[in-house]
Amino acid sequence: MERDRLLLFLQKLTLNRKNVKEMMDANGSRVLVDLLTLAHMHTSRATVPTQSNVIEASPDMWRESEKEWYYGNLEKERRGPFSLVEMKELYDGGTIHIKTRCWAQGLDGWRPLYTIPQLKWCLVASGAAVMNESDLATLILNMLIRICEYYPSRDADGAIVRPLPRAKRLLSEAHCLPHLVQLLLTFDPILVEKVATLLCLVMQDNPCISRLYLTGVFFFIMMYTGSNVLPLANFLKYTHMKQAFRVDDARSTDIMQQSILGHIMPDAMVCYLENYGAEKFAEIFLGEFDTPEAIWSGEMRRLMIEKIAAHLGEFSPRLHSNTRALYQYCPIPAVNYPQLEEELFCSIYYLRHLCDTQHFPNWPIKEPVKLLKDILDAWKQEVEKKPPTMSIDDAYKVLELKAAAGGYDENKIRKAYFRLAQKFHPDKNPDGRDMFEQVNKAYEFLCSKSSKTGAGPDPQNIVLILRSQSILFGRHKDELHPYKYAGYPMLIKTIRMETGDDALFSKPAALLPAATELAYHTVNCSALNAEELRREQGIEYLEEALSRCTAMLGAGSAPGDMVVQVCTHVTKCYAVAAQFEGCRGKILEKPAIVKELCRSLFFKHLTQLCTIAAECVSAFAVDHDLQTRMFEAGALYHLLLFLFNYDYTLDEGGVAKSSDTNQQAVANSLAKLSVWALSRLGGYLSDAHATPHNKSIQTAVEALLTPYLAKKLSDNEPEKLLKILNSNTENPYLIWDNATRAELAEYLEVEQTRKIRTGECDPSYGAVFVFSVHAKELIVGDVFVRIYNEQPSFIIERAKKFTIDLLEYLASQAQYLYSLLQLEKSGKVPDSSTRLRQVEMALEALRNIIQNNPGVEIQCIGQFRLLFCLLRLNGCDRLQQHALEVIASVTKNLECVNDIAASKVLVYLLLLLNSLPVCQLTVIETLYALTSSTMIIKEAVQKGGLLYLLDLFCNSTNPQVREKTAELFAKMLADKLLGPRVRIILAKFLPGIFMDAMRDSPQTAAHMFDGTHENPELIWNESVRHKVMVTIKRMKHEFYNAQLENPDFLWNLSEEMEVIYAEVRGELMIGDVYLRILVSNPGWVLRKPKEFTSELLDKFIALCSSKQVDGETLEAVTQAIVSLFSAQRNLCDQVPGLGHIPLIFEAMACRNGTVSKAAILVTHQLANSESCIQTMAQVESIAPMKLAMKIRKDMIGLACETINKLFQKEQDELVLQAIKAEMVPYLLGLLDGALPDVENPAGTKAQIVKALKAMARSLKFGEQINAMLSKSTVWSQYKEQMHDLFISDTNTAGYLTGAPGMAGYLTQGNSRMPTAVPVAPPEP
């Protein structure tokens, strides 16, 4: 057919935009729309399996609705109506022809048959069509879409184009737009999708969009049964809020008033479309949803389609007969969905679903503030709900229907409505507007549920409103915090009315739990709300509700009971309100609030209620008066009992737990909250959680829980406290076991029951409660002293305070201890006194706390007189021992040592060395620490401490005591101020070597005392030892008796007093060295060799310088020097530094032959040291030597050997001295002589020759020496000869007699090697 091919050609031409303009100029748009209407004629299109295909043609529908056509005969008579089939028969029969004027609804007047597209193509046209009607329409729609896309409604910058592009303006005209819209009734998926797309393009920024609804497009779209609804949804999203229709329903929301879909779809679907967009709406529209924001299903969609189809009536079938029929718009009454009859929609949510926290626990709320306002409006409307202004009979009368028993069905009501709506529609009847509105109102009333339900507020709706507000405040506290709640008047009124209702506990809709819950959430949200609640007298009305409900609580009450819920919510509300001072004042004005709160805690099986009540107790604790009120109401009895239901194994077991399924988890949580409440109730916490300090409550808690556990309340670690409470523990702070728990629980249960039933209880509220087991213990500073002594390493939290408490306790026992001292003097010391035992335990605890807590010992300062006086209690050995241990423990602290020194109490410690032998070692160690103070050493010397210690060192049978005593002596000797005095005193009893040995090794000193010795430094044997021991023991005994009677008695030792024994009488002793034994044993390693050498040379010089030379002593000293230097050559190197060499040569120059001889002997030994030779070169040494040789000719041999040693070191200064002293001629003279006084002349001359040759080698003075030698005839005889064979390798040069290493003229004395040090003390 040419038509179809022309369309295909046009379709190609539209690919060029220029052709489109020419086509529009030729009125092509209208022609294309006329052809589009033929799509209604396509009856053989495939049936799409849709979700809800509710529009099905029936034979009756077809016959009733297809007679649409009229024609005029030659007589201008109107004939008809005829159906399209009948018109075809008339045309085929020749009754009508192409020029016959025809008319049908939708045409603008009578028109020839050939100009009417439907009749032209259905009756006149011949040939086979290339495309069916649907394909034809699809092609045209594609062309129109392309044309509209050529002419967008906005420019490149997004600005709206005005006037509207011509292509869209033409399609918006009345003879095009309705027919485009009515293509939706073909329900062809492709056509519907194309039409929706085209309409979106045409309506974009179209001024005509506001009247689009008159085409019925929204009815047609919502009737579509297919699933390709996204283009439709896009169209709806763009247009549904832009329609200029009139709504008289003031109860609808804003969005429902503005949306043309408000009467068709549920509120939630319209809101979904507007809020979430087309795609999300399409998803919901096609699915099954039952959420707070969308309740929609296929059944609801089918119902909507049925309602719209019924509203449209026969219009859809008419299009099959008359494709240009125009829909006459008539508003549809609101569609009522049975699925939503019990729902309350507010803002964009169904409140019943929003309150269903089990299925929708955390449904997101987009605009909480707006939702709250809408809910408050809904609440106001609900409580102000009045009966409808129109009755059913009035509605029937308006619709001109007679009242009928049982009413009319919807079809008859609808037909009556359509008839009257068409009659009085303002477009047809300008004077019928008022009547038209009454008809609409009557129809809507009869179709709404208002005509079926009773009047007045719906309690179920109010419950939903209250609960939804609670959810809103609970989830969006931060967003709602700045706003004051505006619903308190209605809320308080609801609470007041429900509380006063006699049928409160039998109502099907429980308003009071929901109202009290909302009161809690509003107060919890903002301080503004708390103050508003107080001003609205909410505190008082809530108290009335609480009192009425707590009176109904009992053993059979369950958590879900209304009374339990009300008590829970009111208690939570009070807990929050207590944060505000004004609210606390109101609570204080109502004593019943605290009373009912404590009554709630009595019902242990209602764990959730008890948990909330415990939280409320902790909240009330911010006020001191409220603390006292709760204390007097017996809150402690309830809270403490909850602590014993804790199972620490559940928390430590690592097993997942939930309070919903695990009752023990609930009990554990309640126990922790009770600990928290107790902490705040007594004011134990600090910082941000601090509450007023309540001494009365703390006293009671300490009595009931013990001070140790009470202090744990301040740690804010409930798990640790609860674990201790439910375990058996024994430590210095706590004795806690099954018996103590049972005893406390019994007391609490008795008092709790008495308080609830009679209002009376223990007047002290537990402050005087004492555990039976604790009454037998000594408790000092909240510490069980006995247990602490058994566990001394236990950490005491406040060690300093405990130390002070112990000292105060000991001070409080001072009078008793004084009496004990008097009894001790009379010999009547009680051995088993309980009080004495407690003092002993206190001292032991004091020792332990000092030893395990460094620094606390400073607290003893000022108490040492008391502690030292305890040492006098002879006969109370344990007490003395513990007192001593305390003193020993403090001696590490220098301040304590200084205070002890200032107290002048050392005598009591010294007496203990004799009175308590078992503690001698401890006393010595204590003294050792104390002697770091010079004042203590001074006091020890004055009070006979040295005598007591000497007795221990000499007479004790305990090696360790003796060694420690020696160590103590060493420390005292080291004191810079008093050490010399101590040494002097000790030297009166013991040789000095003992003091040095004590310093070096106390153990060696003790062994030395026990051994037998005879060496250069010590002569010691059994006889000497016995004499010393007896002397010291006797002196100590006498002094102890005197000091015991008078502690101030001093030890006075005369200067002349000295223990002298026969073995050392007549011995020459220098520097604590016996010279006789030293000569016999010169290799003895001296303790102080340098000091001894100095003292020995000092003695030598002194003897040489004396006017009356003691020859015997000088000989002994000289012999000792020679022996010492011969055996220990290294000592010679120290002589130059001592300054004795110049003095020796001065003595050598003396005319006394004895002195000269001694000086030569000493010089001979010194010449073995190079350092001594260097010193000799700096002093006048050669001239004195020459003089001594002349005086003692018998010493010429030794002197020449000495001279040879001197000159061999090539010291020019010595050569110069020799030149000046004319030593060279003198030596040449000796070479020339016979040397009759010399024992070995040849050897002596050999020494002289070597000495002269050494002088001749001097670089500085060698020429002078050679010049003098060359003039000598004697020298010529000796200078070429070798004399080494005449010189012995020994120092004595062959003319000295005696043992090796000893001076030749000295005889070896009897020497005795030191005996071995014994490994154990000798037998007594």
mmCIF file with all atom_site columns, N, CA and C in Angstrom, residues 947 950-951 953-955 985-991 994 1009 1018-1036 1057-1061 1063:
data_model
loop_
_atom_site.group_PDB
_atom_site.id
_atom_site.type_symbol
_atom_site.label_atom_id
_atom_site.label_alt_id
_atom_site.label_comp_id
_atom_site.label_asym_id
_atom_site.label_entity_id
_atom_site.label_seq_id
_atom_site.pdbx_PDB_ins_code
_atom_site.Cartn_x
_atom_site.Cartn_y
_atom_site.Cartn_z
_atom_site.occupancy
_atom_site.B_iso_or_equiv
_atom_site.pdbx_formal_charge
_atom_site.auth_seq_id
_atom_site.auth_comp_id
_atom_site.auth_asym_id
_atom_site.auth_atom_id
_atom_site.pdbx_PDB_model_num
ATOM 1   N N  . LEU A 1 947  ? 83.638  -1.629  123.250 1.00 0.00 ? 947  LEU A N  1
ATOM 2   C CA . LEU A 1 947  ? 83.897  -2.701  124.207 1.00 0.00 ? 947  LEU A CA 1
ATOM 3   C C  . LEU A 1 947  ? 82.998  -3.899  123.921 1.00 0.00 ? 947  LEU A C  1
ATOM 4   N N  . LEU A 1 950  ? 84.337  -5.474  120.779 1.00 0.00 ? 950  LEU A N  1
ATOM 5   C CA . LEU A 1 950  ? 85.587  -6.220  121.015 1.00 0.00 ? 950  LEU A CA 1
ATOM 6   C C  . LEU A 1 950  ? 85.305  -7.560  121.674 1.00 0.00 ? 950  LEU A C  1
ATOM 7   N N  . ASP A 1 951  ? 84.316  -7.547  122.567 1.00 0.00 ? 951  ASP A N  1
ATOM 8   C CA . ASP A 1 951  ? 83.952  -8.805  123.220 1.00 0.00 ? 951  ASP A CA 1
ATOM 9   C C  . ASP A 1 951  ? 83.424  -9.803  122.205 1.00 0.00 ? 951  ASP A C  1
ATOM 10  N N  . PHE A 1 953  ? 84.130  -9.821  118.971 1.00 0.00 ? 953  PHE A N  1
ATOM 11  C CA . PHE A 1 953  ? 85.207  -10.220 118.072 1.00 0.00 ? 953  PHE A CA 1
ATOM 12  C C  . PHE A 1 953  ? 86.140  -11.226 118.731 1.00 0.00 ? 953  PHE A C  1
ATOM 13  N N  . CYS A 1 954  ? 86.382  -11.006 120.002 1.00 0.00 ? 954  CYS A N  1
ATOM 14  C CA . CYS A 1 954  ? 87.366  -11.859 120.675 1.00 0.00 ? 954  CYS A CA 1
ATOM 15  C C  . CYS A 1 954  ? 86.747  -13.100 121.299 1.00 0.00 ? 954  CYS A C  1
ATOM 16  N N  . ASN A 1 955  ? 85.512  -12.995 121.813 1.00 0.00 ? 955  ASN A N  1
ATOM 17  C CA . ASN A 1 955  ? 84.969  -14.079 122.615 1.00 0.00 ? 955  ASN A CA 1
ATOM 18  C C  . ASN A 1 955  ? 83.780  -14.792 122.006 1.00 0.00 ? 955  ASN A C  1
ATOM 19  N N  . ILE A 1 985  ? 91.879  3.454   120.319 1.00 0.00 ? 985  ILE A N  1
ATOM 20  C CA . ILE A 1 985  ? 91.258  2.640   121.369 1.00 0.00 ? 985  ILE A CA 1
ATOM 21  C C  . ILE A 1 985  ? 91.446  1.161   121.085 1.00 0.00 ? 985  ILE A C  1
ATOM 22  N N  . LEU A 1 986  ? 91.255  0.760   119.855 1.00 0.00 ? 986  LEU A N  1
ATOM 23  C CA . LEU A 1 986  ? 91.414  -0.655  119.530 1.00 0.00 ? 986  LEU A CA 1
ATOM 24  C C  . LEU A 1 986  ? 92.862  -1.098  119.687 1.00 0.00 ? 986  LEU A C  1
ATOM 25  N N  . ALA A 1 987  ? 93.805  -0.183  119.399 1.00 0.00 ? 987  ALA A N  1
ATOM 26  C CA . ALA A 1 987  ? 95.226  -0.537  119.510 1.00 0.00 ? 987  ALA A CA 1
ATOM 27  C C  . ALA A 1 987  ? 95.630  -0.819  120.960 1.00 0.00 ? 987  ALA A C  1
ATOM 28  N N  . LYS A 1 988  ? 94.788  -0.350  121.891 1.00 0.00 ? 988  LYS A N  1
ATOM 29  C CA . LYS A 1 988  ? 95.081  -0.660  123.302 1.00 0.00 ? 988  LYS A CA 1
ATOM 30  C C  . LYS A 1 988  ? 94.795  -2.116  123.616 1.00 0.00 ? 988  LYS A C  1
ATOM 31  N N  . PHE A 1 989  ? 94.043  -2.784  122.746 1.00 0.00 ? 989  PHE A N  1
ATOM 32  C CA . PHE A 1 989  ? 93.698  -4.177  122.990 1.00 0.00 ? 989  PHE A CA 1
ATOM 33  C C  . PHE A 1 989  ? 94.287  -5.119  121.944 1.00 0.00 ? 989  PHE A C  1
ATOM 34  N N  . LEU A 1 990  ? 94.458  -4.635  120.729 1.00 0.00 ? 990  LEU A N  1
ATOM 35  C CA . LEU A 1 990  ? 94.898  -5.501  119.635 1.00 0.00 ? 990  LEU A CA 1
ATOM 36  C C  . LEU A 1 990  ? 96.027  -4.836  118.871 1.00 0.00 ? 990  LEU A C  1
ATOM 37  N N  . PRO A 1 991  ? 96.945  -5.629  118.318 1.00 0.00 ? 991  PRO A N  1
ATOM 38  C CA . PRO A 1 991  ? 97.992  -5.074  117.461 1.00 0.00 ? 991  PRO A CA 1
ATOM 39  C C  . PRO A 1 991  ? 97.372  -4.362  116.258 1.00 0.00 ? 991  PRO A C  1
ATOM 40  N N  . PHE A 1 994  ? 95.766  -6.034  113.096 1.00 0.00 ? 994  PHE A N  1
ATOM 41  C CA . PHE A 1 994  ? 94.380  -6.502  113.108 1.00 0.00 ? 994  PHE A CA 1
ATOM 42  C C  . PHE A 1 994  ? 93.456  -5.451  112.500 1.00 0.00 ? 994  PHE A C  1
ATOM 43  N N  . PHE A 1 1009 ? 93.203  -13.770 114.406 1.00 0.00 ? 1009 PHE A N  1
ATOM 44  C CA . PHE A 1 1009 ? 93.030  -13.747 115.856 1.00 0.00 ? 1009 PHE A CA 1
ATOM 45  C C  . PHE A 1 1009 ? 93.096  -15.163 116.431 1.00 0.00 ? 1009 PHE A C  1
ATOM 46  N N  . LEU A 1 1018 ? 103.645 -9.181  113.355 1.00 0.00 ? 1018 LEU A N  1
ATOM 47  C CA . LEU A 1 1018 ? 102.754 -9.701  114.385 1.00 0.00 ? 1018 LEU A CA 1
ATOM 48  C C  . LEU A 1 1018 ? 103.441 -10.816 115.169 1.00 0.00 ? 1018 LEU A C  1
ATOM 49  N N  . ILE A 1 1019 ? 103.342 -10.656 116.493 1.00 0.00 ? 1019 ILE A N  1
ATOM 50  C CA . ILE A 1 1019 ? 103.732 -11.738 117.405 1.00 0.00 ? 1019 ILE A CA 1
ATOM 51  C C  . ILE A 1 1019 ? 102.469 -12.096 118.173 1.00 0.00 ? 1019 ILE A C  1
ATOM 52  N N  . TRP A 1 1020 ? 101.900 -13.261 117.888 1.00 0.00 ? 1020 TRP A N  1
ATOM 53  C CA . TRP A 1 1020 ? 100.582 -13.633 118.435 1.00 0.00 ? 1020 TRP A CA 1
ATOM 54  C C  . TRP A 1 1020 ? 100.547 -15.133 118.681 1.00 0.00 ? 1020 TRP A C  1
ATOM 55  N N  . ASN A 1 1021 ? 100.145 -15.469 119.916 1.00 0.00 ? 1021 ASN A N  1
ATOM 56  C CA . ASN A 1 1021 ? 100.058 -16.889 120.264 1.00 0.00 ? 1021 ASN A CA 1
ATOM 57  C C  . ASN A 1 1021 ? 98.916  -17.082 121.249 1.00 0.00 ? 1021 ASN A C  1
ATOM 58  N N  . GLU A 1 1022 ? 98.807  -18.276 121.765 1.00 0.00 ? 1022 GLU A N  1
ATOM 59  C CA . GLU A 1 1022 ? 97.697  -18.621 122.641 1.00 0.00 ? 1022 GLU A CA 1
ATOM 60  C C  . GLU A 1 1022 ? 97.708  -17.797 123.907 1.00 0.00 ? 1022 GLU A C  1
ATOM 61  N N  . SER A 1 1023 ? 98.874  -17.585 124.433 1.00 0.00 ? 1023 SER A N  1
ATOM 62  C CA . SER A 1 1023 ? 98.989  -16.835 125.695 1.00 0.00 ? 1023 SER A CA 1
ATOM 63  C C  . SER A 1 1023 ? 98.527  -15.401 125.507 1.00 0.00 ? 1023 SER A C  1
ATOM 64  N N  . VAL A 1 1024 ? 98.975  -14.786 124.402 1.00 0.00 ? 1024 VAL A N  1
ATOM 65  C CA . VAL A 1 1024 ? 98.588  -13.403 124.137 1.00 0.00 ? 1024 VAL A CA 1
ATOM 66  C C  . VAL A 1 1024 ? 97.076  -13.325 123.918 1.00 0.00 ? 1024 VAL A C  1
ATOM 67  N N  . ARG A 1 1025 ? 96.571  -14.250 123.132 1.00 0.00 ? 1025 ARG A N  1
ATOM 68  C CA . ARG A 1 1025 ? 95.143  -14.246 122.817 1.00 0.00 ? 1025 ARG A CA 1
ATOM 69  C C  . ARG A 1 1025 ? 94.311  -14.401 124.092 1.00 0.00 ? 1025 ARG A C  1
ATOM 70  N N  . HIS A 1 1026 ? 94.697  -15.286 124.936 1.00 0.00 ? 1026 HIS A N  1
ATOM 71  C CA . HIS A 1 1026 ? 93.938  -15.544 126.163 1.00 0.00 ? 1026 HIS A CA 1
ATOM 72  C C  . HIS A 1 1026 ? 93.914  -14.306 127.052 1.00 0.00 ? 1026 HIS A C  1
ATOM 73  N N  . LYS A 1 1027 ? 95.022  -13.661 127.142 1.00 0.00 ? 1027 LYS A N  1
ATOM 74  C CA . LYS A 1 1027 ? 95.072  -12.467 127.989 1.00 0.00 ? 1027 LYS A CA 1
ATOM 75  C C  . LYS A 1 1027 ? 94.145  -11.393 127.453 1.00 0.00 ? 1027 LYS A C  1
ATOM 76  N N  . VAL A 1 1028 ? 94.140  -11.201 126.139 1.00 0.00 ? 1028 VAL A N  1
ATOM 77  C CA . VAL A 1 1028 ? 93.275  -10.186 125.542 1.00 0.00 ? 1028 VAL A CA 1
ATOM 78  C C  . VAL A 1 1028 ? 91.812  -10.547 125.751 1.00 0.00 ? 1028 VAL A C  1
ATOM 79  N N  . MET A 1 1029 ? 91.451  -11.797 125.513 1.00 0.00 ? 1029 MET A N  1
ATOM 80  C CA . MET A 1 1029 ? 90.057  -12.220 125.640 1.00 0.00 ? 1029 MET A CA 1
ATOM 81  C C  . MET A 1 1029 ? 89.553  -12.049 127.065 1.00 0.00 ? 1029 MET A C  1
ATOM 82  N N  . VAL A 1 1030 ? 90.356  -12.451 128.024 1.00 0.00 ? 1030 VAL A N  1
ATOM 83  C CA . VAL A 1 1030 ? 89.938  -12.363 129.423 1.00 0.00 ? 1030 VAL A CA 1
ATOM 84  C C  . VAL A 1 1030 ? 89.776  -10.907 129.844 1.00 0.00 ? 1030 VAL A C  1
ATOM 85  N N  . THR A 1 1031 ? 90.707  -10.087 129.428 1.00 0.00 ? 1031 THR A N  1
ATOM 86  C CA . THR A 1 1031 ? 90.654  -8.675  129.803 1.00 0.00 ? 1031 THR A CA 1
ATOM 87  C C  . THR A 1 1031 ? 89.385  -8.015  129.243 1.00 0.00 ? 1031 THR A C  1
ATOM 88  N N  . ILE A 1 1032 ? 89.114  -8.248  127.982 1.00 0.00 ? 1032 ILE A N  1
ATOM 89  C CA . ILE A 1 1032 ? 87.951  -7.624  127.347 1.00 0.00 ? 1032 ILE A CA 1
ATOM 90  C C  . ILE A 1 1032 ? 86.659  -8.149  127.955 1.00 0.00 ? 1032 ILE A C  1
ATOM 91  N N  . LYS A 1 1033 ? 86.581  -9.429  128.201 1.00 0.00 ? 1033 LYS A N  1
ATOM 92  C CA . LYS A 1 1033 ? 85.352  -10.009 128.764 1.00 0.00 ? 1033 LYS A CA 1
ATOM 93  C C  . LYS A 1 1033 ? 85.056  -9.435  130.141 1.00 0.00 ? 1033 LYS A C  1
ATOM 94  N N  . ARG A 1 1034 ? 86.108  -9.304  130.953 1.00 0.00 ? 1034 ARG A N  1
ATOM 95  C CA . ARG A 1 1034 ? 85.913  -8.766  132.295 1.00 0.00 ? 1034 ARG A CA 1
ATOM 96  C C  . ARG A 1 1034 ? 85.452  -7.317  132.223 1.00 0.00 ? 1034 ARG A C  1
ATOM 97  N N  . MET A 1 1035 ? 86.080  -6.515  131.393 1.00 0.00 ? 1035 MET A N  1
ATOM 98  C CA . MET A 1 1035 ? 85.703  -5.117  131.280 1.00 0.00 ? 1035 MET A CA 1
ATOM 99  C C  . MET A 1 1035 ? 84.270  -4.966  130.758 1.00 0.00 ? 1035 MET A C  1
ATOM 100 N N  . LYS A 1 1036 ? 83.914  -5.804  129.790 1.00 0.00 ? 1036 LYS A N  1
ATOM 101 C CA . LYS A 1 1036 ? 82.556  -5.722  129.235 1.00 0.00 ? 1036 LYS A CA 1
ATOM 102 C C  . LYS A 1 1036 ? 81.506  -6.077  130.271 1.00 0.00 ? 1036 LYS A C  1
ATOM 103 N N  . MET A 1 1057 ? 95.929  3.115   129.735 1.00 0.00 ? 1057 MET A N  1
ATOM 104 C CA . MET A 1 1057 ? 95.477  1.730   129.701 1.00 0.00 ? 1057 MET A CA 1
ATOM 105 C C  . MET A 1 1057 ? 95.925  1.051   128.402 1.00 0.00 ? 1057 MET A C  1
ATOM 106 N N  . GLU A 1 1058 ? 96.544  -0.149  128.530 1.00 0.00 ? 1058 GLU A N  1
ATOM 107 C CA . GLU A 1 1058 ? 97.000  -0.898  127.361 1.00 0.00 ? 1058 GLU A CA 1
ATOM 108 C C  . GLU A 1 1058 ? 97.213  -2.343  127.782 1.00 0.00 ? 1058 GLU A C  1
ATOM 109 N N  . VAL A 1 1059 ? 96.801  -3.223  126.961 1.00 0.00 ? 1059 VAL A N  1
ATOM 110 C CA . VAL A 1 1059 ? 97.017  -4.650  127.222 1.00 0.00 ? 1059 VAL A CA 1
ATOM 111 C C  . VAL A 1 1059 ? 98.405  -5.012  126.728 1.00 0.00 ? 1059 VAL A C  1
ATOM 112 N N  . ILE A 1 1060 ? 99.319  -5.239  127.670 1.00 0.00 ? 1060 ILE A N  1
ATOM 113 C CA . ILE A 1 1060 ? 100.707 -5.551  127.319 1.00 0.00 ? 1060 ILE A CA 1
ATOM 114 C C  . ILE A 1 1060 ? 100.974 -7.000  127.697 1.00 0.00 ? 1060 ILE A C  1
ATOM 115 N N  . TYR A 1 1061 ? 101.630 -7.704  126.779 1.00 0.00 ? 1061 TYR A N  1
ATOM 116 C CA . TYR A 1 1061 ? 101.926 -9.108  127.040 1.00 0.00 ? 1061 TYR A CA 1
ATOM 117 C C  . TYR A 1 1061 ? 103.418 -9.328  126.866 1.00 0.00 ? 1061 TYR A C  1
ATOM 118 N N  . GLU A 1 1063 ? 105.389 -11.392 125.478 1.00 0.00 ? 1063 GLU A N  1
ATOM 119 C CA . GLU A 1 1063 ? 106.021 -11.786 124.225 1.00 0.00 ? 1063 GLU A CA 1
ATOM 120 C C  . GLU A 1 1063 ? 106.570 -10.611 123.441 1.00 0.00 ? 1063 GLU A C  1
#
